[in-house]
Amino acid sequence: DTGVSQDPRHKITKRGQNVTFRCDPISEHNRLYWYRQTLGQGPEFLTYFQNEAQLEKSRLLSDRFSAERPKGSFSTLEIQRTEQGDSAMYLCASSSVGGGRTGELFFGEGSRLTVL
Amino acid sequence: GESVGLHLPTLSVQEGDNSIINCAYSNSASDYFIWYKQESGKGPQFIIDIRSNMDKRQGQRVTVLLNKTVKHLSLQIAATQPGDSAVYFCAEKPPDGGYNKLIFGAGTRLAVHP
């Protein structure tokens, strides 16, 4: 399978703990995105990278959230001191600059976070 | 902030019928729109897109219509099949943002009955 993969698929944690999600994009894609999706809602943009550079962050991304893409390949999203309001599906997507359909993002299956 | 919304949260259709999913957007300056399909337990999947200089675009069994006068977007699915059952999202590219920062609506669930 050469699609976007995310790990773990599910994470249950206690409030105040730190969690980290990993995303492996499609190998030839240089853009990588993180979105958050709550039940019954559409995905909300969090941040995106072009290669290893983080080019944009949403105001939704509080100081407790940090994303990295150190070598321009996989990315991690860390949430520190989790709160119950962080419970959501965290979606990663990738795309290539100049290739494919303009707005086509290739999404992974997501990492579902439950904060108790 | 401005957002993309949907008229109907749930749509039930019989297999073989045509489906129409509607979406209202609030930013008249948005210049690009996309429909995504999300099956249970999966990430959203691109279906079709349309630029604001067009009012209709057709794909395989799907057609997107754009009415800029009333800021309305629709997705038509011909001969709906059980595999079309999913949640459908419209998304827009804000005029001050790039293709990287799509704004998604809340979604419409399509249920196809045999």
mmCIF file of C-alpha atoms in Angstrom, chain A residues 9 31 33 35 37 40-45 48 56 89 91 95 101-110, chain B residues 32 34 36 38 41-47 49 51 57 89 97-107:
data_model
loop_
_atom_site.group_PDB
_atom_site.id
_atom_site.type_symbol
_atom_site.label_atom_id
_atom_site.label_comp_id
_atom_site.label_asym_id
_atom_site.label_seq_id
_atom_site.Cartn_x
_atom_site.Cartn_y
_atom_site.Cartn_z
ATOM 1 C CA ARG A 9 -4.852 4.517 14.555
ATOM 2 C CA ARG A 31 3.538 18.760 0.784
ATOM 3 C CA TYR A 33 -0.867 18.590 5.987
ATOM 4 C CA TYR A 35 -6.180 18.426 9.833
ATOM 5 C CA GLN A 37 -11.889 16.341 12.538
ATOM 6 C CA GLY A 40 -20.022 15.057 12.410
ATOM 7 C CA GLN A 41 -17.819 17.904 11.255
ATOM 8 C CA GLY A 42 -15.560 18.477 8.317
ATOM 9 C CA PRO A 43 -11.791 18.494 8.703
ATOM 10 C CA GLU A 44 -10.222 21.683 10.054
ATOM 11 C CA PHE A 45 -6.817 22.784 8.824
ATOM 12 C CA TYR A 48 1.171 22.265 6.457
ATOM 13 C CA GLU A 56 1.515 27.811 7.739
ATOM 14 C CA MET A 89 -9.537 12.432 14.649
ATOM 15 C CA LEU A 91 -5.882 13.462 9.736
ATOM 16 C CA SER A 95 0.074 16.295 -2.143
ATOM 17 C CA ARG A 101 -5.423 17.823 -9.561
ATOM 18 C CA THR A 102 -4.988 21.202 -7.926
ATOM 19 C CA GLY A 103 -6.862 20.737 -4.697
ATOM 20 C CA GLU A 104 -6.473 17.003 -4.354
ATOM 21 C CA LEU A 105 -5.193 16.015 -0.968
ATOM 22 C CA PHE A 106 -4.499 12.360 -0.283
ATOM 23 C CA PHE A 107 -5.658 11.652 3.241
ATOM 24 C CA GLY A 108 -4.619 8.920 5.575
ATOM 25 C CA GLU A 109 -7.138 7.016 7.669
ATOM 26 C CA GLY A 110 -6.466 9.207 10.663
ATOM 27 C CA TYR B 32 -12.202 27.058 -6.136
ATOM 28 C CA ILE B 34 -13.974 20.588 -4.156
ATOM 29 C CA TYR B 36 -14.715 14.955 -0.954
ATOM 30 C CA GLN B 38 -15.471 10.001 3.381
ATOM 31 C CA GLY B 41 -13.198 4.682 9.151
ATOM 32 C CA LYS B 42 -11.355 6.249 6.245
ATOM 33 C CA GLY B 43 -9.950 9.614 5.352
ATOM 34 C CA PRO B 44 -11.672 11.926 2.857
ATOM 35 C CA GLN B 45 -11.209 11.096 -0.806
ATOM 36 C CA PHE B 46 -11.245 13.636 -3.642
ATOM 37 C CA ILE B 47 -14.228 13.333 -5.978
ATOM 38 C CA ASP B 49 -13.424 20.038 -8.278
ATOM 39 C CA ARG B 51 -13.202 26.658 -10.449
ATOM 40 C CA ARG B 57 -18.149 20.091 -14.435
ATOM 41 C CA PHE B 89 -18.015 17.286 2.198
ATOM 42 C CA GLY B 97 -5.405 31.441 1.221
ATOM 43 C CA GLY B 98 -3.755 28.846 -0.916
ATOM 44 C CA TYR B 99 -4.847 25.424 -2.004
ATOM 45 C CA ASN B 100 -3.202 24.155 1.124
ATOM 46 C CA LYS B 101 -5.760 25.568 3.510
ATOM 47 C CA LEU B 102 -9.129 24.264 2.445
ATOM 48 C CA ILE B 103 -12.242 25.096 4.439
ATOM 49 C CA PHE B 104 -14.551 22.114 4.747
ATOM 50 C CA GLY B 105 -18.265 22.143 5.428
ATOM 51 C CA ALA B 106 -19.948 19.970 8.026
ATOM 52 C CA GLY B 107 -20.861 17.117 5.681
#
